[in-house]
Short mmCIF file of C-alpha atoms in Angstrom, two decimals:
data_model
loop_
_atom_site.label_atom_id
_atom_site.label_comp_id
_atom_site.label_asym_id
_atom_site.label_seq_id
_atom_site.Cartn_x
_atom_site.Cartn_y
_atom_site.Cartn_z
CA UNK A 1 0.00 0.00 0.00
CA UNK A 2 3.01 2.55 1.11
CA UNK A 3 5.35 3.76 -0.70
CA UNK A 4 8.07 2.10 1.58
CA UNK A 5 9.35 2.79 5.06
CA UNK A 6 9.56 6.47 4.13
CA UNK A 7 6.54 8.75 2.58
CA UNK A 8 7.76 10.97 -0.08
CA UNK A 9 7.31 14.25 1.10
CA UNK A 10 4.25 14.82 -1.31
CA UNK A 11 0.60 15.33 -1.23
CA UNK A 12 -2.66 14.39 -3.71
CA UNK A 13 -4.01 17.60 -3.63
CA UNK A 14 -8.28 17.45 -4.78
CA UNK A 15 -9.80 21.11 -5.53
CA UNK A 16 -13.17 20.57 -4.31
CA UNK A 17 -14.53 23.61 -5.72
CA UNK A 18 -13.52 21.95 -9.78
CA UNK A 19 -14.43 18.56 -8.56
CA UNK A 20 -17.21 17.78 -10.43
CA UNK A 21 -17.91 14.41 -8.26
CA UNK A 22 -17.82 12.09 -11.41
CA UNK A 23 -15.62 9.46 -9.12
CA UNK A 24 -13.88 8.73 -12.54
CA UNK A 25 -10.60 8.46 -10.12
CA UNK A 26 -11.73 6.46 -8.21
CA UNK A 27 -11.91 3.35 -10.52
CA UNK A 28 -8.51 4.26 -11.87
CA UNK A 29 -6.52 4.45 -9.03
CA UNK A 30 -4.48 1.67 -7.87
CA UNK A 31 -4.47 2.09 -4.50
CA UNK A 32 -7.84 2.20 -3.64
CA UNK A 33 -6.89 5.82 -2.26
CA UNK A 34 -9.89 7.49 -3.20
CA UNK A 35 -13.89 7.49 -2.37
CA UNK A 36 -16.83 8.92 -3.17
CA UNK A 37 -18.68 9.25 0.35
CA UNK A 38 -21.84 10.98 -1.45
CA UNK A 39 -21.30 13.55 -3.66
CA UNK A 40 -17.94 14.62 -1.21
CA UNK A 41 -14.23 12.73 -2.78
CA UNK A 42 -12.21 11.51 -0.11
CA UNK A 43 -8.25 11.31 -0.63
CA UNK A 44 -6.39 8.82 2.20
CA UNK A 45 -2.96 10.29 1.50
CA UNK A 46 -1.80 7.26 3.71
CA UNK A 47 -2.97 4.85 0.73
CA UNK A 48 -1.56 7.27 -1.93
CA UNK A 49 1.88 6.46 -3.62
CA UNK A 50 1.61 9.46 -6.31
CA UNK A 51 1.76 7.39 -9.30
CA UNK A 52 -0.72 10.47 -11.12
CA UNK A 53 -2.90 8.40 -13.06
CA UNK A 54 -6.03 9.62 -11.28
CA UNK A 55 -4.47 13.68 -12.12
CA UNK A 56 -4.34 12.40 -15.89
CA UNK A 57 -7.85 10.62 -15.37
CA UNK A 58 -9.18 14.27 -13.91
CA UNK A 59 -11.51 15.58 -16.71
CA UNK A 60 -11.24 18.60 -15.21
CA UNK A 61 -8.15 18.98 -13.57
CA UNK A 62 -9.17 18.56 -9.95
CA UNK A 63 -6.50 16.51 -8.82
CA UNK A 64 -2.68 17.60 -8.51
CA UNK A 65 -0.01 16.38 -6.94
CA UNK A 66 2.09 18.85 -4.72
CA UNK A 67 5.27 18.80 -2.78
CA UNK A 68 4.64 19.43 0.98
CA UNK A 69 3.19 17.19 3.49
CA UNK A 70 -1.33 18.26 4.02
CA UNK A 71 -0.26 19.68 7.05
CA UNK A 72 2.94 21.79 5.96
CA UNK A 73 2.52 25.61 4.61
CA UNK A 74 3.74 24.69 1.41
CA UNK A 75 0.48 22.96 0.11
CA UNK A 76 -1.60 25.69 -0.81
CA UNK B 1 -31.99 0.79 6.31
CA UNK B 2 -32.80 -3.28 5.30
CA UNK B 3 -36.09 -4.78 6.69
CA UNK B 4 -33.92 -8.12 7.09
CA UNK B 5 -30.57 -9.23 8.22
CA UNK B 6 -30.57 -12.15 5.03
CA UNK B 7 -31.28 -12.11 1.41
CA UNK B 8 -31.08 -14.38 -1.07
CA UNK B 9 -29.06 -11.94 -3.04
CA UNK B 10 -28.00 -8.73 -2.69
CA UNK B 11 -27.40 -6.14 -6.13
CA UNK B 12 -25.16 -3.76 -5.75
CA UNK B 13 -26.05 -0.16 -7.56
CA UNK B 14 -29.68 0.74 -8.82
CA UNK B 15 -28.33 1.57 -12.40
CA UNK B 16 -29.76 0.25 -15.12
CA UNK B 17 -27.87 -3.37 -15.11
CA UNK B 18 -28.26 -3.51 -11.41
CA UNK B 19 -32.03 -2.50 -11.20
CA UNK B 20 -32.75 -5.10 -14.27
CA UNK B 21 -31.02 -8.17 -13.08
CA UNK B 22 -32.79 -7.36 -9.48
CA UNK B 23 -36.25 -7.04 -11.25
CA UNK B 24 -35.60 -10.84 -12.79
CA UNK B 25 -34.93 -12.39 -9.52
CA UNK B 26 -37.28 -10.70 -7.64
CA UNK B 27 -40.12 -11.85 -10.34
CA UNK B 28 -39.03 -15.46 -10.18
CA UNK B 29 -39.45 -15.27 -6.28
CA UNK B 30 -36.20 -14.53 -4.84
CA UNK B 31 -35.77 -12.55 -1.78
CA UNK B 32 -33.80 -9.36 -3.63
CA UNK B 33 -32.22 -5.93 -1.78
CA UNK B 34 -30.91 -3.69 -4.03
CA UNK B 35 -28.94 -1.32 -2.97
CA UNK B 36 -28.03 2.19 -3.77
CA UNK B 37 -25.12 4.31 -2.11
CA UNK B 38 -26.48 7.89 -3.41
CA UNK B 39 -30.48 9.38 -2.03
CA UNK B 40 -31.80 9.14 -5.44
CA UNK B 41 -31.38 6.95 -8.01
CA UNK B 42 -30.94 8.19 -11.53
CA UNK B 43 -28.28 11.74 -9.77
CA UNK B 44 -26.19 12.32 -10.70
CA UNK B 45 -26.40 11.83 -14.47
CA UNK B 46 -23.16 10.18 -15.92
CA UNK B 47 -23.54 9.47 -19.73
CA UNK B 48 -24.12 10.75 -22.83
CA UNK B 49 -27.63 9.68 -22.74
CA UNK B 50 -27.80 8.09 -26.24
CA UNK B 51 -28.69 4.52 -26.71
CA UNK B 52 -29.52 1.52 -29.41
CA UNK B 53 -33.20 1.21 -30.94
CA UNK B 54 -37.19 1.26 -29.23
CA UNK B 55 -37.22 -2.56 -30.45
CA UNK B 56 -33.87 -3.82 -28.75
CA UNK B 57 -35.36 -2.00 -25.26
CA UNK B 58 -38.48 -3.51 -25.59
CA UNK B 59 -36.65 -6.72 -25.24
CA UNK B 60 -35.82 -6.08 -22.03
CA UNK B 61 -38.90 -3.95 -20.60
CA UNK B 62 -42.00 -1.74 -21.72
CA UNK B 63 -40.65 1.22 -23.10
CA UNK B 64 -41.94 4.65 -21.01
CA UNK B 65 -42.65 7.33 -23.48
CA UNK B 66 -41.47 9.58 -20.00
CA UNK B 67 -38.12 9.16 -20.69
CA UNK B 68 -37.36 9.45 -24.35
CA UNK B 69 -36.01 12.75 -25.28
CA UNK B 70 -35.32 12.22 -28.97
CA UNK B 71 -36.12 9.31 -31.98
CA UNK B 72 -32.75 9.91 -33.83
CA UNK B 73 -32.81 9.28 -37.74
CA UNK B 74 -29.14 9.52 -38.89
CA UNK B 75 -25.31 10.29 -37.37
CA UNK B 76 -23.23 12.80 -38.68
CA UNK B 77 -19.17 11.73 -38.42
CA UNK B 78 -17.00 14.85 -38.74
CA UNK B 79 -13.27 12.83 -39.60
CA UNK B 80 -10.54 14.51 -40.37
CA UNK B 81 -9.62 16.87 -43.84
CA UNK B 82 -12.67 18.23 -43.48
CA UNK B 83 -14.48 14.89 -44.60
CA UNK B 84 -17.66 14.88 -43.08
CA UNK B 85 -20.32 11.78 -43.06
CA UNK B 86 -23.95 11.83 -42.98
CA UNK B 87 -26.17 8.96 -42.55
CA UNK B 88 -29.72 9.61 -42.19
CA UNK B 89 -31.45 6.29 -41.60
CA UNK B 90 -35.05 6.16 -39.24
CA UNK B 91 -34.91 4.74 -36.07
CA UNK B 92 -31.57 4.19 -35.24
CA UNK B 93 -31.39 4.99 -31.67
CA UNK B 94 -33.06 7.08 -29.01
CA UNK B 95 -31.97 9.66 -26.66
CA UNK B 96 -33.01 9.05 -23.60
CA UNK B 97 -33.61 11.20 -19.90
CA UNK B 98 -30.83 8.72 -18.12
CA UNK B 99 -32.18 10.06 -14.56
CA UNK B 100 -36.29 9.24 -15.37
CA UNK B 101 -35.04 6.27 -17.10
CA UNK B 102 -33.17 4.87 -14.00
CA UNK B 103 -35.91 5.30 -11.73
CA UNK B 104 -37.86 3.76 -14.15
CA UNK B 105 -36.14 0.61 -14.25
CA UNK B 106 -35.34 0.99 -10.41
CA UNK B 107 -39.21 1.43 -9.83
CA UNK B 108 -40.08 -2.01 -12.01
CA UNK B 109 -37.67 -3.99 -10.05
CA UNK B 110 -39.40 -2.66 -6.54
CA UNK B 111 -42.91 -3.36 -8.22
CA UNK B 112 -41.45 -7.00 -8.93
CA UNK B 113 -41.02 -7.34 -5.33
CA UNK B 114 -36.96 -6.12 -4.61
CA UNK B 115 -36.71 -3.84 -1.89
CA UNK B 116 -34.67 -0.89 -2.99
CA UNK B 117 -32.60 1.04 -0.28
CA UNK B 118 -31.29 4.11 -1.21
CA UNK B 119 -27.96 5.91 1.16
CA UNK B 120 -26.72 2.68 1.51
CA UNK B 121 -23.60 1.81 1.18
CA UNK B 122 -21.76 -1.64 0.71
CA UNK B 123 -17.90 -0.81 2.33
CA UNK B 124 -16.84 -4.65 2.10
CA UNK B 125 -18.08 -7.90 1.16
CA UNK B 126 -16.40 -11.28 3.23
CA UNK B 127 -14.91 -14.13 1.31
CA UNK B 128 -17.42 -16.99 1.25
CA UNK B 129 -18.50 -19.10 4.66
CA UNK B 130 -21.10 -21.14 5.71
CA UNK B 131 -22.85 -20.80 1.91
CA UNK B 132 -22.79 -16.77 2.16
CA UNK B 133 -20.79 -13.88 1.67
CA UNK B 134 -21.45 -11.21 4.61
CA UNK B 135 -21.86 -7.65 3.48
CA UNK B 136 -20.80 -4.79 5.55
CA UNK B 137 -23.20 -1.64 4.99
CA UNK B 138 -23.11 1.81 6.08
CA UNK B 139 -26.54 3.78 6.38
CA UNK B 140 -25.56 7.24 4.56
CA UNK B 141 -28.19 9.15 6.03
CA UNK B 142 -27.76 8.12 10.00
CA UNK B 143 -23.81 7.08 9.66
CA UNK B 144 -24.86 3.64 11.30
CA UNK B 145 -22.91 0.39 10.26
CA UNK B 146 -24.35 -2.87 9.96
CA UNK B 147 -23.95 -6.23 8.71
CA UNK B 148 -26.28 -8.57 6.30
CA UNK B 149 -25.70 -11.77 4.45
CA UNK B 150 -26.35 -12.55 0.93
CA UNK B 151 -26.35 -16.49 -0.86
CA UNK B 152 -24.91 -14.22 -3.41
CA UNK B 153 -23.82 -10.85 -4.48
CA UNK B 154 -24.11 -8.75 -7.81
CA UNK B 155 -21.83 -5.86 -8.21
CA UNK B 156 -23.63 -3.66 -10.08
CA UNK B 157 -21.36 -0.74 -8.71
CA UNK B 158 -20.47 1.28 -12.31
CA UNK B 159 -16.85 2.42 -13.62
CA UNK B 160 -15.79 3.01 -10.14
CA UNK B 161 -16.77 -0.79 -8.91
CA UNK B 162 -14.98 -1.44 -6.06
CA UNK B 163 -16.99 -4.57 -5.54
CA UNK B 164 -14.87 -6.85 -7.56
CA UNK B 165 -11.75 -5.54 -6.12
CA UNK B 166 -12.71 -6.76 -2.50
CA UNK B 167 -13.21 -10.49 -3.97
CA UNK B 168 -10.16 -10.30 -5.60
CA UNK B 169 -11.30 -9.73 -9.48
CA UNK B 170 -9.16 -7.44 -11.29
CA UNK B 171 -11.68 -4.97 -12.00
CA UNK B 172 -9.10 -1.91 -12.38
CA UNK B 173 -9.32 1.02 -14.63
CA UNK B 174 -6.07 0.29 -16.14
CA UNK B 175 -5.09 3.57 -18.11
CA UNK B 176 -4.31 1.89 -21.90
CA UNK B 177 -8.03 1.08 -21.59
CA UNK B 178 -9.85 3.82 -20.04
CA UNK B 179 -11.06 6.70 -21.33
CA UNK B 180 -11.59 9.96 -19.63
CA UNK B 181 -15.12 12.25 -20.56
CA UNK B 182 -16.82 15.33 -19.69
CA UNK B 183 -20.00 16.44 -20.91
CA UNK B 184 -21.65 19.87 -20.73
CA UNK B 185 -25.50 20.27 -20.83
CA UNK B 186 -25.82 22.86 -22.92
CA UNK B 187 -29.34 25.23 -23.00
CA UNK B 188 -29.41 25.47 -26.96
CA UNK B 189 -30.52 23.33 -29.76
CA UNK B 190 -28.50 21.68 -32.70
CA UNK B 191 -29.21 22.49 -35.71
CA UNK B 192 -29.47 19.08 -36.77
CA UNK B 193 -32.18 18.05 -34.03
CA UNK B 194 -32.51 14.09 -34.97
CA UNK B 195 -28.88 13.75 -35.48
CA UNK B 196 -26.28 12.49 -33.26
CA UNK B 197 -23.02 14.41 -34.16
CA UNK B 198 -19.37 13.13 -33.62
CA UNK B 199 -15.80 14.79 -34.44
CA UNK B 200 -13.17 12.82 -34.46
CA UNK B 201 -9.04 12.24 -35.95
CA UNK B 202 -6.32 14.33 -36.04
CA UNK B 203 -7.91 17.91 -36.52
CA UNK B 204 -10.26 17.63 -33.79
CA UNK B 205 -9.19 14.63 -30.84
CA UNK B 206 -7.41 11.49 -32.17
CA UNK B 207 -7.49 9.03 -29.29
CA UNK B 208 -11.27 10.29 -29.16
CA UNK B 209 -14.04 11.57 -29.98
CA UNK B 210 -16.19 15.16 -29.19
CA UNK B 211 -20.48 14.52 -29.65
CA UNK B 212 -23.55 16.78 -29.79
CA UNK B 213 -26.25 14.69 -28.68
CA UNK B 214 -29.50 16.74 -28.92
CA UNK B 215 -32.26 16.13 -26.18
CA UNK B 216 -35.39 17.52 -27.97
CA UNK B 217 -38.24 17.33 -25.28
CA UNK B 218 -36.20 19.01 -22.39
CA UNK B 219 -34.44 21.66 -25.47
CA UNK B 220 -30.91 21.23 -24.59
CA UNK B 221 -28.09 19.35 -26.26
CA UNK B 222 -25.40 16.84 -24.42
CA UNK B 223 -21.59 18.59 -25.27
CA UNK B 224 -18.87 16.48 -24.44
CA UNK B 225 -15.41 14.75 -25.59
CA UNK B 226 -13.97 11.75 -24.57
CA UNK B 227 -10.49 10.52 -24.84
CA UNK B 228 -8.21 7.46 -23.82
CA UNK B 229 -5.33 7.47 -21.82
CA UNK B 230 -4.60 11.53 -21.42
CA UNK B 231 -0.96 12.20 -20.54
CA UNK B 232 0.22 14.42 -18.25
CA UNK B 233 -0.22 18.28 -18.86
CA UNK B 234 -2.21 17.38 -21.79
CA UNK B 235 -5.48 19.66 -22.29
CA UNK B 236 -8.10 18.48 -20.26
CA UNK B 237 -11.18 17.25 -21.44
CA UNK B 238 -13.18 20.11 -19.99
CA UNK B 239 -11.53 22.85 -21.94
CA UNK B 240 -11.31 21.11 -24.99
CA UNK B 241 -15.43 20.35 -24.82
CA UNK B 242 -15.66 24.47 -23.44
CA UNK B 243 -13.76 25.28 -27.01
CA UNK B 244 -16.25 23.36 -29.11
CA UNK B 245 -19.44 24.54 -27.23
CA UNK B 246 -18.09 28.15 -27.71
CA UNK B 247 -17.86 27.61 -31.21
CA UNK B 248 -21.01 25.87 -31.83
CA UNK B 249 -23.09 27.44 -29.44
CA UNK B 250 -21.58 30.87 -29.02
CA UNK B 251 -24.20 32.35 -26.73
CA UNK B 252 -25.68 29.88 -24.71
CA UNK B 253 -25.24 28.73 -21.12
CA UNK B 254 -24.16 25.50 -19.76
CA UNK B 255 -26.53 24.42 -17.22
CA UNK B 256 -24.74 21.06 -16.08
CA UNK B 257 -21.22 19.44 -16.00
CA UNK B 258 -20.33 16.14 -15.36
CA UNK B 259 -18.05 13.41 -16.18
CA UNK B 260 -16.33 10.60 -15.48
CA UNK B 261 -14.04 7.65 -16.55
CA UNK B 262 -15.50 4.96 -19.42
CA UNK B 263 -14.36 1.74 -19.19
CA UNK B 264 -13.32 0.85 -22.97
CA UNK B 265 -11.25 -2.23 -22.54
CA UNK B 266 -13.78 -5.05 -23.72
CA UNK B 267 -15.29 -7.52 -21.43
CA UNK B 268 -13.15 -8.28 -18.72
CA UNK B 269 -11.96 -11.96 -18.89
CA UNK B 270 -12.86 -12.32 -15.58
CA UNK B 271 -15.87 -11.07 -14.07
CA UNK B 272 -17.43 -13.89 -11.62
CA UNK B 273 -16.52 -15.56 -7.98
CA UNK B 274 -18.18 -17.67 -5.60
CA UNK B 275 -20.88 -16.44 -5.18
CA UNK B 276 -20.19 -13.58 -6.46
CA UNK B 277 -20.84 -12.06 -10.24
CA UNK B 278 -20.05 -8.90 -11.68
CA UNK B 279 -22.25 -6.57 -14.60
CA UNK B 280 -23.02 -3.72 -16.45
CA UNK B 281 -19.74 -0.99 -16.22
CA UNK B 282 -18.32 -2.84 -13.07
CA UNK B 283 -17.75 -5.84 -15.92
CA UNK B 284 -16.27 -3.46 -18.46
CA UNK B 285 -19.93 -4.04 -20.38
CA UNK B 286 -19.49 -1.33 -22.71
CA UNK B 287 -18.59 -0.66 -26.47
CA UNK B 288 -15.02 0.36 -26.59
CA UNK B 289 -15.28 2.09 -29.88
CA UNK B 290 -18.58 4.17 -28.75
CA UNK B 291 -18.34 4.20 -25.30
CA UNK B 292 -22.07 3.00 -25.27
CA UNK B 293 -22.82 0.77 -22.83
CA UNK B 294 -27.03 1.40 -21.69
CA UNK B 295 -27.75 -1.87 -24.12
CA UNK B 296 -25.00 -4.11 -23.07
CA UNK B 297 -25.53 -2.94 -19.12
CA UNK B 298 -28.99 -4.24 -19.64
CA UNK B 299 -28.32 -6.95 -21.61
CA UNK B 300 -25.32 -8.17 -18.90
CA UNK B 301 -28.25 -7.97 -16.03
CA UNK B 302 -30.22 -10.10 -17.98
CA UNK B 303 -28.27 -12.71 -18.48
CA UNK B 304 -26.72 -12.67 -14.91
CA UNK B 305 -30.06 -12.93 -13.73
CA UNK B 306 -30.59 -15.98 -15.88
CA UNK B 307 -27.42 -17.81 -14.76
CA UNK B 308 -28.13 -16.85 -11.14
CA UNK B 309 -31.50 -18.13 -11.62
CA UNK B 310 -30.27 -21.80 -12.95
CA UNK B 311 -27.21 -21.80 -10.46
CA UNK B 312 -29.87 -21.50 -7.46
CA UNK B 313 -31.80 -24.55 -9.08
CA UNK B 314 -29.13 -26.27 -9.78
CA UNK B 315 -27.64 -25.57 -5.77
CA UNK B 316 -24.20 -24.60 -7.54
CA UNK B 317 -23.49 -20.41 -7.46
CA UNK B 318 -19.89 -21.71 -7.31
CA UNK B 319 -17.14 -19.78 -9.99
CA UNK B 320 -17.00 -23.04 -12.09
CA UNK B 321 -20.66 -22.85 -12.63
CA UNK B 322 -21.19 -19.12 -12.99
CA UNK B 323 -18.24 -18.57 -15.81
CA UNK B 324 -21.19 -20.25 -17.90
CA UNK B 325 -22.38 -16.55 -17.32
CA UNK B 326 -19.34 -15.26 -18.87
CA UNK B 327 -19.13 -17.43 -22.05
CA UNK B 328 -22.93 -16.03 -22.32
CA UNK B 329 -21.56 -12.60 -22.54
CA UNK B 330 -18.53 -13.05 -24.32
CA UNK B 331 -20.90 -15.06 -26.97
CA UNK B 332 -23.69 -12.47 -26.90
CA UNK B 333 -22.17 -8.83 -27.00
CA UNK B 334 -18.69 -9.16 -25.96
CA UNK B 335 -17.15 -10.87 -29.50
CA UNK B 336 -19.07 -7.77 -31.32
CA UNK B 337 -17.05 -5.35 -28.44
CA UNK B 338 -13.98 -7.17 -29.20
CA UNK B 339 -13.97 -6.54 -33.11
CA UNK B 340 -15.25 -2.71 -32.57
CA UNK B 341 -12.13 -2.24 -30.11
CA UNK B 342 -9.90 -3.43 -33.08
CA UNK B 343 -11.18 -0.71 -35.54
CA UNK B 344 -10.97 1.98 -33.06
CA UNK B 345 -7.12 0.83 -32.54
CA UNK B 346 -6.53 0.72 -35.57
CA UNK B 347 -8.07 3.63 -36.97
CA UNK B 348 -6.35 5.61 -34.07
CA UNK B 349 -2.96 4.19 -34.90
CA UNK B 350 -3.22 6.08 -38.90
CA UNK B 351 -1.14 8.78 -39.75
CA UNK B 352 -3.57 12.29 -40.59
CA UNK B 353 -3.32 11.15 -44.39
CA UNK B 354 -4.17 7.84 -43.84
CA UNK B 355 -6.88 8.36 -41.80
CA UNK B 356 -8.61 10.97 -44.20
CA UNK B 357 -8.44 8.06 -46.52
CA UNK B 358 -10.22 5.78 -44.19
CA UNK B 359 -12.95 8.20 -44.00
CA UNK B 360 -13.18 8.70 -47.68
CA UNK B 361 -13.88 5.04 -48.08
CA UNK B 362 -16.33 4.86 -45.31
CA UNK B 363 -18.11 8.19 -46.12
CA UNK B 364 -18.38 7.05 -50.10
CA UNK B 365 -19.96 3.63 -48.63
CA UNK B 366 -22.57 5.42 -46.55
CA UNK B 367 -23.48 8.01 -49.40
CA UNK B 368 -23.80 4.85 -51.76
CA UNK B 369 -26.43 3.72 -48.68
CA UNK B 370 -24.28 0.94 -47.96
CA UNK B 371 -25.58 -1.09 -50.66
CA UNK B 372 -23.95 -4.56 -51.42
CA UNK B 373 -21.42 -3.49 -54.12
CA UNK B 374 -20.80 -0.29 -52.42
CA UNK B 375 -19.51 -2.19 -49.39
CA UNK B 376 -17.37 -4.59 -51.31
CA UNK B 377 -16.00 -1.99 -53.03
CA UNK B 378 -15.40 -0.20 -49.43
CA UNK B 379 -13.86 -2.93 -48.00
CA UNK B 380 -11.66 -3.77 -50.51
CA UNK B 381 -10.58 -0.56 -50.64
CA UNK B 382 -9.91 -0.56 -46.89
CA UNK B 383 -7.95 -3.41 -47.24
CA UNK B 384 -5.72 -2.36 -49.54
CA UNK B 385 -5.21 0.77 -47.15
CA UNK B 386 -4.74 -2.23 -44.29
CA UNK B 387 -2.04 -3.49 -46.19
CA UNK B 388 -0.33 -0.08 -46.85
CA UNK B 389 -0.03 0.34 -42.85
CA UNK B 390 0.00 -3.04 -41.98
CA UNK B 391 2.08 -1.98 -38.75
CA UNK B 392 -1.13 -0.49 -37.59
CA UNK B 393 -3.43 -3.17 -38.25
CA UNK B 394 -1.09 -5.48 -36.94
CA UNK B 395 -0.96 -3.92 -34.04
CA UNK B 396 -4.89 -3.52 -33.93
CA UNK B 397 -6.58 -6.66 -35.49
CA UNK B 398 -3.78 -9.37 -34.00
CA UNK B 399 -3.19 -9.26 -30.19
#
């Protein structure tokens, strides 16, 4: 599931207000790091190992990936 | 929340495969929950709402005036070069109202007897014991978690099926074979109202296509494009579908957008476990060179409910007996998906010459109204053009 003993130091960033809650990611991704609960996406950034298929899946370009951990300042 | 803690079996997603195979094995006396994750069926809306003719739905069910938008009487095939297609023909298809038309089939299977629960959620389904698989289910609305059992489970879950996943199938999205689409609803009408309309090759979107499917009754048109395996930093499908609606409908407003992945790979090869069996978009049941898959969903349900019905007479819903259900699919729908995938690789493999070529051929066949020498002609034309890229249809035709 990780990406080894050591998390890069990245995140799966999802803007909610371009989400468009198709869950088209959700069948893509490998990981089984994304959900739809309802009509909200959920990203487990534990299950995540950035491989970007879900950001090329993104029709709309809701989903980037971002260097920073969720908590640090750099992610936006 | 379920009346009861057991069922016989237990469909996962009221779409229309899901609510269709329910409705068959609640009629022939089976005790049936079908269950939805979202509070309404039918929302959101995720499809390009076109499908095949009255006559092939009437196989399945009585057709609902409520729900058809549009008779369509021809396609128009913008290719590239500026070679453009028309085919008018009567009754090839209808555009439906996807949300009026899942209820629909969500309301016959609940008049047949199912009991439909909407906000509820499957979140894991056990391996087999004791002759069931045990279903863990989440009530959306009150955030309680409970447990039921099923003699047997259909994953009726969509493109983003995680049901086959948690019995082990590899139901993945795998990017060669999935494509990713938008659509706009668009408050305008086309000006060819009866028409579906497609652009596709090199001057418009090569691994794809863009479509203006007109919905007549409700006055608006379906915008979108489509396209397999996007790369990274590529334009995304939403501006490219923004560009086209801006030239086609200059003025107008978009009053919905959704989206979402299409699973274009051909039947899965495997789509059934113990007690388990997959259909509909969760099995890859859709046309990989059209994306369509409202037929084939149905279609899939049907015969899933047929094979579930025998396996329960027979007392065997084990894999060995239930793959019958797959060679039924394979034999009915998923050959025909198999030689349509072909065709869309190859044509997608052409060079821009090439493929202007291709659409000569096939655009001087349709205006000939495909008639018998017209077609040989075509075709022997195409294979000569075959031949000339044979790297391509090598690539496409033998795998």
């Amino acid at each position: 599931m990780s990406a080894g003993p050591k998390k890069p130091n990245k995140t799966l960033l999802l803007d909610r207000e371009t989400c468009i809650s198709c869950a088209g990611c959700v069948g893509t991704c490998p990981d089984l790091a994304l959900d739809m609960f309802g009509v909200d996406l959920q990203v487990f950034q534990d299950k995540c190992t950035y491989c970007t298929i879900c950001v090329r899946f993104c029709p709309v370009g809701a989903l980037s990936i971002v260097k920073g951990t969720p908590t640090s300042p750099i992610v936006a | 929340m379920p009346a009861s803690r057991t069922y016989d079996v237990v469909v996962i997603g009221a779409g229309p495969s899901g609510s269709l195979c329910a409705r068959n094995l609640a009629a022939r006396g089976y005790h049936v929950l079908l269950a939805e994750k979202r509070p309404v069926v039918g929302v959101p809306v995720r499809c390009g709402e076109a499908t095949g003719r009255r006559s092939r739905l009437s196989n399945f069910m009585k057709v609902n005036e409520a729900y058809i938008e549009t008779d369509l009487n021809g396609v128009i095939l913008n290719g590239p070069g500026g070679v453009s297609i028309r085919y008018d023909k009567e009754d090839i298809g209808l555009m439906i109202d996807r949300r009026l038309f899942d209820q629909d089939v969500a309301r016959q299977a609940q008049a047949a007897g199912a009991e439909l629960c909407v906000n509820t959620r499957i979140e894991g389904i056990s391996p087999v014991k004791d002759g069931v698989r045990e279903l863990a289910i989440v009530d959306e609305a009150s955030k309680t978690a409970s447990t039921i059992t099923a003699r047997l489970v259909v994953g009726a879950d969509g493109v983003e099926a995680l049901s086959g996943r948690w019995v082990g199938l590899k139901t993945r999205q795998l990017p060669p074979q999935v494509c990713s689409a938008i659509e706009l609803r668009v408050d305008a009408m086309d000006v060819n109202p009866n028409h579906l309309t497609f652009w596709q090759g090199h001057d418009s979107i090569n691994k794809g296509y863009v479509w203006v499917f007109p919905k007549l009754k409700s006055g608006v048109v379906n915008l979108g494009s489509g396209v397999l395996t996007p790369k990274l930093g590529e334009k995304n499908m939403y501006d490219l579908s923004m560009e086209y609606k801006n030239r086609l409908f200059p003025d107008a407003k978009v009053v919905e957008v959704h989206g979402g992945a299409v699973p274009v790979s051909g039947n899965l090869t495997e789509f059934v476990a113990d007690r388990f069996v997959l259909c509909g978009d969760a099995a890859h049941h859709t046309n990989p060179l059209t994306g369509g898959g409202i037929i084939s969903g149905i279609l899939g349900g049907e015969l899933a409910s047929r094979w579930i019905d025998a396996g329960f007479r027979n007392g065997d819903l084990s894999r060995s007996f239930l793959v019958q259900y797959q060679v039924d699919c394979w034999e009915q729908f998923g050959k025909h998906h198999h030689r349509q995938m072909s065709i869309r690789d190859f044509v997608v493999e052409l060079p821009l010459p090439t493929q202007t070529a291709f659409y000569r051929i096939f655009k001087d066949m349709v205006d000939a109204d495909l008639s018998l020498p017209s077609k040989l002609v075509g075709y022997a034309r195409m294979l000569g053009l075959a031949a000339g890229n044979w790297k391509a249809a090598k690539k496409a035709f033998i795998k």
